mmCIF file with all atom_site columns, C-alpha atoms in Angstrom:
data_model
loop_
_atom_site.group_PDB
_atom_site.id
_atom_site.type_symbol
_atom_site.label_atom_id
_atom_site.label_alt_id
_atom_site.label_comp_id
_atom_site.label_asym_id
_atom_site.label_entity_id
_atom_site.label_seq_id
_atom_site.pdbx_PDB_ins_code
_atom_site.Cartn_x
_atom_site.Cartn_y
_atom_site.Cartn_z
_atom_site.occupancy
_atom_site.B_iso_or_equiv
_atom_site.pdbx_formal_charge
_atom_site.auth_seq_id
_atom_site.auth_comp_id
_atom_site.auth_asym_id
_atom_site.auth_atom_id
_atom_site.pdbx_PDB_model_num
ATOM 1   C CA . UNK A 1 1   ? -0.215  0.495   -25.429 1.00 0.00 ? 1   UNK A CA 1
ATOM 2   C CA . UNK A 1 2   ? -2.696  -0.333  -27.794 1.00 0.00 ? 2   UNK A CA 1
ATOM 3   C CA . UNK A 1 3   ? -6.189  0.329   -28.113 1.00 0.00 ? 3   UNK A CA 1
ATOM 4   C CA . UNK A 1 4   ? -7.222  -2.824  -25.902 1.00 0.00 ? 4   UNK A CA 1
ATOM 5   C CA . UNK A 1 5   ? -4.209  -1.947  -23.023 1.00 0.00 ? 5   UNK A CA 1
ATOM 6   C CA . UNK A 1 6   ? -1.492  -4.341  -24.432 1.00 0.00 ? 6   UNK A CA 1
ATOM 7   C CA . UNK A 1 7   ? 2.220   -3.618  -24.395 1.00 0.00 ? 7   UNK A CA 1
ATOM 8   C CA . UNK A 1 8   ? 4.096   -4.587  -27.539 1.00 0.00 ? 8   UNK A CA 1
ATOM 9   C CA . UNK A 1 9   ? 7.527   -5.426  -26.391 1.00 0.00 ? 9   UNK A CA 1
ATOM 10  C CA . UNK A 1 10  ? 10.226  -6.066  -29.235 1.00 0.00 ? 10  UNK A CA 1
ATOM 11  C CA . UNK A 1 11  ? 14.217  -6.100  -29.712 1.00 0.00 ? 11  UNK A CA 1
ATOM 12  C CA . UNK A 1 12  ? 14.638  -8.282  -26.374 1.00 0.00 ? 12  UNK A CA 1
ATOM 13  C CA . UNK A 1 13  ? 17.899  -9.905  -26.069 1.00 0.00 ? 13  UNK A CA 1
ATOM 14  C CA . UNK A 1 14  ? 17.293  -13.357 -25.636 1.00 0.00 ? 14  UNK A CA 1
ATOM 15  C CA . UNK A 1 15  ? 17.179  -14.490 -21.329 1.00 0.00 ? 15  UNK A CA 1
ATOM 16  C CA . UNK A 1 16  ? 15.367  -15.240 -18.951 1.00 0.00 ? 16  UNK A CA 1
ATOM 17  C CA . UNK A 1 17  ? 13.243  -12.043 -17.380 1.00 0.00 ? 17  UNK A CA 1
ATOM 18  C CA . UNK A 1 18  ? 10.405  -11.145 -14.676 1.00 0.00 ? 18  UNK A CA 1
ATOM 19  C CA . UNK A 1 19  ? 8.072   -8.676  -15.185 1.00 0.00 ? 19  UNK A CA 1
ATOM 20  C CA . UNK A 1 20  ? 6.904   -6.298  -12.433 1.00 0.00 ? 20  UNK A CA 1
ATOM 21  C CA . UNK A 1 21  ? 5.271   -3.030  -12.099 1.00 0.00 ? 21  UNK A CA 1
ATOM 22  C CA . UNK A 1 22  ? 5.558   0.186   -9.866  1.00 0.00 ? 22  UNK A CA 1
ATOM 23  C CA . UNK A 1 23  ? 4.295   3.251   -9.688  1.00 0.00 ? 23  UNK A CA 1
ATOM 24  C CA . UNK A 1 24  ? 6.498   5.982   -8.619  1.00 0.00 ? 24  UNK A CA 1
ATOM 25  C CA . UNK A 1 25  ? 4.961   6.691   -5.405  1.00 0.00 ? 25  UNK A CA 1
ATOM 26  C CA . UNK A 1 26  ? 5.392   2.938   -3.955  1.00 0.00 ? 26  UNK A CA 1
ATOM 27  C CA . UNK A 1 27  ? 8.392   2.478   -1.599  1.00 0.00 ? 27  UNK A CA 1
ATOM 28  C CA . UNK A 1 28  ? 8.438   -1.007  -1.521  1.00 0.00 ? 28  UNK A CA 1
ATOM 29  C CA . UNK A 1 29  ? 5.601   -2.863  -3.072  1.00 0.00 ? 29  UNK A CA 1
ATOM 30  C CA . UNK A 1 30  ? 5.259   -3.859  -6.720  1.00 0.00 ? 30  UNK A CA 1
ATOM 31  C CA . UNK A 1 31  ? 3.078   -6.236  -8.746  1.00 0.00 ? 31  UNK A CA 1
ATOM 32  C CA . UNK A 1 32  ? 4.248   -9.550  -10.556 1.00 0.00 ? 32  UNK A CA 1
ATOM 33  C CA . UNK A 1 33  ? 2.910   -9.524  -14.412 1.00 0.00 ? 33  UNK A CA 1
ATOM 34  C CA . UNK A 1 34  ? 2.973   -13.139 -14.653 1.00 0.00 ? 34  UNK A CA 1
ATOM 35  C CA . UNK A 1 35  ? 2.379   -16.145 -12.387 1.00 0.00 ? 35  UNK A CA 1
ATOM 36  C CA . UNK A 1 36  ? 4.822   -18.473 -11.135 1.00 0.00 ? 36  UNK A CA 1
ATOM 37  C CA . UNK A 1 37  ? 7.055   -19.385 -11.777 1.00 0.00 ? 37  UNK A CA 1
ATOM 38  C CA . UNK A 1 38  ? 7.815   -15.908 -12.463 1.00 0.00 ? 38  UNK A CA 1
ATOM 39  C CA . UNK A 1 39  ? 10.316  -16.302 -14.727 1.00 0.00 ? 39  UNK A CA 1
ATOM 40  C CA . UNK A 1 40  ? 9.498   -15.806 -18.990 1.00 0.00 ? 40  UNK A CA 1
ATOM 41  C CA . UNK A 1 41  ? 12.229  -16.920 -21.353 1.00 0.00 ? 41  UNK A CA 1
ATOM 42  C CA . UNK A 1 42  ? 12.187  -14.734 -24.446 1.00 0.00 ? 42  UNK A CA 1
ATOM 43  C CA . UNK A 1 43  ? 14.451  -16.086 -27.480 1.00 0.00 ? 43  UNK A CA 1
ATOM 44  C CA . UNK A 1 44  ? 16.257  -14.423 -29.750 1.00 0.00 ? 44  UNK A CA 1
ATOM 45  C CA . UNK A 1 45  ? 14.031  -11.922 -31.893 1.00 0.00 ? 45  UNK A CA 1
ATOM 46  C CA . UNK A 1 46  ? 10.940  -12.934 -29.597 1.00 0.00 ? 46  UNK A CA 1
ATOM 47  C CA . UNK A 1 47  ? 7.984   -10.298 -29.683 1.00 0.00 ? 47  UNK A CA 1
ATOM 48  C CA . UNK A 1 48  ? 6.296   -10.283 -26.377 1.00 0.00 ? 48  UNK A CA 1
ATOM 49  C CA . UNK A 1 49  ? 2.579   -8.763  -25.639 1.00 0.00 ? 49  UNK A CA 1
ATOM 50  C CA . UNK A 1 50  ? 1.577   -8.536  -22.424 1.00 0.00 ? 50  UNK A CA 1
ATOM 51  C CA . UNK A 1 51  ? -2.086  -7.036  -21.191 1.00 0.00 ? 51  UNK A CA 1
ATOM 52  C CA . UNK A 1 52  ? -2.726  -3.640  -19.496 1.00 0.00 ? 52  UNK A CA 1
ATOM 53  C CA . UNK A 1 53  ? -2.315  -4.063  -15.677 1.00 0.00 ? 53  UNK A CA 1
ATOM 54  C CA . UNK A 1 54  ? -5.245  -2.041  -14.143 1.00 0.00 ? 54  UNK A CA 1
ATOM 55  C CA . UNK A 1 55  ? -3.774  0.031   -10.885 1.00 0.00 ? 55  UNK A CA 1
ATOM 56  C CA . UNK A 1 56  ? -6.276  2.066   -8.688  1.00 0.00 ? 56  UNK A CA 1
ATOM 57  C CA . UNK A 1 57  ? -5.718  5.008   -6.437  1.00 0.00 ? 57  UNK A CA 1
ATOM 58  C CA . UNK A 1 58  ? -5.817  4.472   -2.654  1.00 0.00 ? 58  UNK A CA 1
ATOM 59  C CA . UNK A 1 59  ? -7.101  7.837   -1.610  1.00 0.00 ? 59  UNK A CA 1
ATOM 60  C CA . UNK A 1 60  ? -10.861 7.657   -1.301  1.00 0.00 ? 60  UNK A CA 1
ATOM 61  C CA . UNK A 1 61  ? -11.932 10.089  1.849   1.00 0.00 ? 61  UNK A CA 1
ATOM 62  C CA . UNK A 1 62  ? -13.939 8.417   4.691   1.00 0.00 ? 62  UNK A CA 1
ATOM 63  C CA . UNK A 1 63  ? -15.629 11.060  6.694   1.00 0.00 ? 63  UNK A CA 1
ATOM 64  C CA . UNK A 1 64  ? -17.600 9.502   9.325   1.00 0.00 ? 64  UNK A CA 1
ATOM 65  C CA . UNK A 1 65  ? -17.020 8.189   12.283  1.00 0.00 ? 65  UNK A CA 1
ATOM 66  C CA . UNK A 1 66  ? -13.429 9.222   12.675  1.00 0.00 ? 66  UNK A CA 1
ATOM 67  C CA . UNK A 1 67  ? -10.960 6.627   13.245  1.00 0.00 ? 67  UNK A CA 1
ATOM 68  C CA . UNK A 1 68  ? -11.160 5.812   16.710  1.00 0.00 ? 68  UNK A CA 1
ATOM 69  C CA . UNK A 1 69  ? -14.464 7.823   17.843  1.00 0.00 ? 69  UNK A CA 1
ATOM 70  C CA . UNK A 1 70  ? -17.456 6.606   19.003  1.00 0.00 ? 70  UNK A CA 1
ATOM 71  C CA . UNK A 1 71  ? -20.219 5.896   16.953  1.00 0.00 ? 71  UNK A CA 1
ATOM 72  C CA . UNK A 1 72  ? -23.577 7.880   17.241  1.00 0.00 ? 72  UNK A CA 1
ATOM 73  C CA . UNK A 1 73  ? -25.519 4.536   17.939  1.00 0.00 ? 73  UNK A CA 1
ATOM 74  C CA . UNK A 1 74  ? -25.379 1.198   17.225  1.00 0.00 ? 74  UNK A CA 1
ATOM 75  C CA . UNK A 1 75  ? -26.877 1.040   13.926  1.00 0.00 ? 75  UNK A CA 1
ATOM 76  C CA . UNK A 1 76  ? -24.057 3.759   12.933  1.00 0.00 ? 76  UNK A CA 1
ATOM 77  C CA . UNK A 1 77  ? -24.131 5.783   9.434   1.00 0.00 ? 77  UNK A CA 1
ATOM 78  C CA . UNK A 1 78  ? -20.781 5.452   7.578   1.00 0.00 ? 78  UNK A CA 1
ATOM 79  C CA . UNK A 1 79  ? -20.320 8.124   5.104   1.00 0.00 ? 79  UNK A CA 1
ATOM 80  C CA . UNK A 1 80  ? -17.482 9.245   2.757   1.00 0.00 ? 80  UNK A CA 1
ATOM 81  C CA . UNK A 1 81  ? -16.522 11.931  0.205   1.00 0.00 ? 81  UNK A CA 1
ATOM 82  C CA . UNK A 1 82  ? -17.931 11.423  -3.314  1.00 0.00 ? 82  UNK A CA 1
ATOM 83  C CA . UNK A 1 83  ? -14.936 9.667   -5.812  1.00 0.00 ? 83  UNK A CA 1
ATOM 84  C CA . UNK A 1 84  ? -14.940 11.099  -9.462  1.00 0.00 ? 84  UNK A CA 1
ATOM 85  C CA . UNK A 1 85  ? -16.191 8.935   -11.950 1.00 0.00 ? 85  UNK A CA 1
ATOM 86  C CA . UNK A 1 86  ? -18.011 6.270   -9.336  1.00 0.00 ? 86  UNK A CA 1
ATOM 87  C CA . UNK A 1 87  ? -21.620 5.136   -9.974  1.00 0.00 ? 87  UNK A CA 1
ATOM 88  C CA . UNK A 1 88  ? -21.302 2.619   -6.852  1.00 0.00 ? 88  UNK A CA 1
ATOM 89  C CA . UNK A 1 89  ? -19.561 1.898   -4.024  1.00 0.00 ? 89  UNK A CA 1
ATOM 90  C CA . UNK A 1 90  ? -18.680 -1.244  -1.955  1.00 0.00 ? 90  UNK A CA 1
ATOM 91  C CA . UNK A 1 91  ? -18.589 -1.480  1.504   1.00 0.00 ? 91  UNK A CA 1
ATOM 92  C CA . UNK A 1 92  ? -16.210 -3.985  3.390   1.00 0.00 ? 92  UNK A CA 1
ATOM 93  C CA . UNK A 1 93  ? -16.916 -3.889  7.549   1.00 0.00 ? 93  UNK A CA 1
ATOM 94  C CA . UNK A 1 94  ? -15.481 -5.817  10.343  1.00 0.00 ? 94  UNK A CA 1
ATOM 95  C CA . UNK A 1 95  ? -16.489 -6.402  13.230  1.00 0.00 ? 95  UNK A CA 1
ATOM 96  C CA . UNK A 1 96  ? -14.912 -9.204  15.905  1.00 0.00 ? 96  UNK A CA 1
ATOM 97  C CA . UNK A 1 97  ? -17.825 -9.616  18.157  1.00 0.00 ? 97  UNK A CA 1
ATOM 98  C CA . UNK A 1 98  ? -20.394 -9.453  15.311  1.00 0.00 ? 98  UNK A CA 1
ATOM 99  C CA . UNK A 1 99  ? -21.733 -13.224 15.000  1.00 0.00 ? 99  UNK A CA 1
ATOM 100 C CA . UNK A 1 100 ? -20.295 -12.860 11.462  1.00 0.00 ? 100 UNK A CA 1
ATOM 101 C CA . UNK A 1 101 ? -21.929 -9.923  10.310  1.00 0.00 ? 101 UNK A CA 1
ATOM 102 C CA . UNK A 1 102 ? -20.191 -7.556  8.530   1.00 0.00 ? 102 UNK A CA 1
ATOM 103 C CA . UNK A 1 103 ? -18.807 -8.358  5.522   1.00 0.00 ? 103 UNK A CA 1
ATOM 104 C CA . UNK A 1 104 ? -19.431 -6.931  2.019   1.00 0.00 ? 104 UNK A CA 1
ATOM 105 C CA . UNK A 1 105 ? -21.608 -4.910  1.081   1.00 0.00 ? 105 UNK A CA 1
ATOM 106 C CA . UNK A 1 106 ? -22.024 -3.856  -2.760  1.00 0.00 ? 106 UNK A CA 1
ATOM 107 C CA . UNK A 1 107 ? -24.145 -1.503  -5.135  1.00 0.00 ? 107 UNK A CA 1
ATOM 108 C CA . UNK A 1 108 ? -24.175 1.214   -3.074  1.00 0.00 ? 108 UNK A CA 1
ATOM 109 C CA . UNK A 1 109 ? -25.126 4.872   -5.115  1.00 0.00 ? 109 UNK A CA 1
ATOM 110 C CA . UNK A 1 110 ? -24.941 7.500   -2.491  1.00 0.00 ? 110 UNK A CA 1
ATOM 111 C CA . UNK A 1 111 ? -21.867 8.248   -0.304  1.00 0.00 ? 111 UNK A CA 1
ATOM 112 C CA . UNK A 1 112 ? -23.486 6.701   3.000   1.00 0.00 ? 112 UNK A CA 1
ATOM 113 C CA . UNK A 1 113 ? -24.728 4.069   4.098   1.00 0.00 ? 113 UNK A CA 1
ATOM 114 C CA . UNK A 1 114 ? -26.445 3.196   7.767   1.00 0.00 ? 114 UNK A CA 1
ATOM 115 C CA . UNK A 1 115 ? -25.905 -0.040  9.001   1.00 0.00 ? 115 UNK A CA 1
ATOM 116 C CA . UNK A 1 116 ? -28.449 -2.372  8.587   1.00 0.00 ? 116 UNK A CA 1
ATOM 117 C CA . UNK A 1 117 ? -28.292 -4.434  11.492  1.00 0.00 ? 117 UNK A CA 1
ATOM 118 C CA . UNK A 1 118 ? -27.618 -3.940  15.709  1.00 0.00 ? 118 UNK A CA 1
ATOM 119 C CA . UNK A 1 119 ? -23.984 -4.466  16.742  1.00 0.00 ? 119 UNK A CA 1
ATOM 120 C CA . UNK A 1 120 ? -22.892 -5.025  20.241  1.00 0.00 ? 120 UNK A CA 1
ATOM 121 C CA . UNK A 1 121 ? -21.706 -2.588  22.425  1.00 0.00 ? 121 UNK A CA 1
ATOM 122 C CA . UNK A 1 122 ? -17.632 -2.185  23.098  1.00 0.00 ? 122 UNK A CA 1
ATOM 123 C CA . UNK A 1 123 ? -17.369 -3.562  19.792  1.00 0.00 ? 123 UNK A CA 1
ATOM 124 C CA . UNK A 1 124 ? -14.356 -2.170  17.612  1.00 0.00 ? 124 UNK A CA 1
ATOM 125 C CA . UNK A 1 125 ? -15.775 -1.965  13.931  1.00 0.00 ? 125 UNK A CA 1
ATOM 126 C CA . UNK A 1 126 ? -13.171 -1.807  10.825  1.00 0.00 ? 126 UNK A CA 1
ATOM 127 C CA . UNK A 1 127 ? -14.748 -0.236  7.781   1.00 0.00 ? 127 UNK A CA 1
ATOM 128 C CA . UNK A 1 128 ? -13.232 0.624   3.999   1.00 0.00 ? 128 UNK A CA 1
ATOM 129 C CA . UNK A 1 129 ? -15.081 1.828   1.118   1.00 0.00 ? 129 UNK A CA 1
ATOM 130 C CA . UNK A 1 130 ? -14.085 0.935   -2.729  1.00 0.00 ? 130 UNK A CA 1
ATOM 131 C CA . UNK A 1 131 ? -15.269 3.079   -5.471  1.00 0.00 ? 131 UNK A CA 1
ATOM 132 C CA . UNK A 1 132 ? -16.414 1.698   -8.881  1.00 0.00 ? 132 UNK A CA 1
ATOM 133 C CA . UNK A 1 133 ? -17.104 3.205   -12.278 1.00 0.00 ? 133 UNK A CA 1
ATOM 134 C CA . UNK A 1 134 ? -19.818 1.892   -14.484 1.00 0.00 ? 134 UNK A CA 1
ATOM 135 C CA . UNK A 1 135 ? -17.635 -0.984  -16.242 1.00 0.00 ? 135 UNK A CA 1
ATOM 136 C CA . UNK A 1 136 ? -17.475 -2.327  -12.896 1.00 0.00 ? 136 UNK A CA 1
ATOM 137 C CA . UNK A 1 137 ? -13.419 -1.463  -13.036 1.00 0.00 ? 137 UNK A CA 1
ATOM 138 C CA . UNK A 1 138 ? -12.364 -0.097  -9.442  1.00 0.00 ? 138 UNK A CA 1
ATOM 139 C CA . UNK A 1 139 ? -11.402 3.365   -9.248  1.00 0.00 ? 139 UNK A CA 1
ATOM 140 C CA . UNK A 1 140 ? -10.221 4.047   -5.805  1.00 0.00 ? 140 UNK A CA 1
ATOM 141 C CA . UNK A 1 141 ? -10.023 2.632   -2.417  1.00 0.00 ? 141 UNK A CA 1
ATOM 142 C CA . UNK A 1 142 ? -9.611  4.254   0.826   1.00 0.00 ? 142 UNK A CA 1
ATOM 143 C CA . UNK A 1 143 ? -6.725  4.021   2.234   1.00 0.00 ? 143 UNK A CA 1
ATOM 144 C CA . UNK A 1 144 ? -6.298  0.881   4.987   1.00 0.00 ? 144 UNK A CA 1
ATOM 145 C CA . UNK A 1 145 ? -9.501  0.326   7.144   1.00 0.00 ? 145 UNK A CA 1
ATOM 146 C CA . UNK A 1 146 ? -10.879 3.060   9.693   1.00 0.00 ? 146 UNK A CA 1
ATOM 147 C CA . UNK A 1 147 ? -11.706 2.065   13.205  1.00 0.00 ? 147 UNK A CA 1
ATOM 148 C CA . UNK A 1 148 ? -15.007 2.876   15.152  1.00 0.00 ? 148 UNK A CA 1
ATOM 149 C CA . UNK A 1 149 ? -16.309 2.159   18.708  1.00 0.00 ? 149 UNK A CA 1
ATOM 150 C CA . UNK A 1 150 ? -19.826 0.765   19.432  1.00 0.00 ? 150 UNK A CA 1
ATOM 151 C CA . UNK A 1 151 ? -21.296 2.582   21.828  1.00 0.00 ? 151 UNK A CA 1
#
């Protein structure tokens, strides 16, 4: 790729083609380069450049509460390992009988966070953490959402 992340593809034979990414560690899964239709015809002696695809890791360590414990109180703290490179994190929490709080919750510099308002007892709580680097780009996510019990 280039300097700005673009692919220079050349010496095509003229079709029809999709373009699709995956890493080697993805069974199934893989990521369209173009929108539909998802088809690009190239013609003969075509040159096609197509932008950088940005791919982040997925293995960001939550540390507390473990999936499926009981939280210390109801105004829990959430806290996860440090990620390489991050100068913020985002938050994304869940929680069914919340009256719609949850949510998002962005710009956070240290690697907890307490929650900020009361939520109701019995309630099952789904939290993930992204990590950012200081262009914004991500970096890492953890992996799926961790479950935790109001007590």
């Amino acid at each position: 790729s280039d300097a700005e992340g673009n692919y220079t593809i050349t010496g095509i034979p003229a079709g029809d083609y999709n373009f699709m990414t995956k890493t080697p560690d993805q069974k199934d899964e893989t990521r369209w380069l173009k929108p539909e239709p998802w088809v690009i015809k190239i013609a003969a002696g075509q040159t096609v450049t197509m932008e950088d695809v940005h791919v982040w890791k997925h293995d960001l360590l939550l540390i507390s509460p473990a999936h499926g414990a009981t939280a210390s109180s109801k105004t829990p703290t959430l806290s996860w390992k440090a990620y390489p490179g991050a100068v913020e994190y985002m938050l994304a929490m869940e929680c069914p009988m919340g009256a719609g709080k949850g949510g998002h919750k962005h710009g956070i510099t240290t690697t907890q966070w307490t929650v900020d308002f009361v939520l109701y007892s019995s309630d099952n709580c789904d939290w993930q953490i992204t990590a950012r680097a200081a262009s914004g780009q991500i970096l890492a996510v953890s992996p799926g959402y961790r479950r935790f019990i109001v007590p």
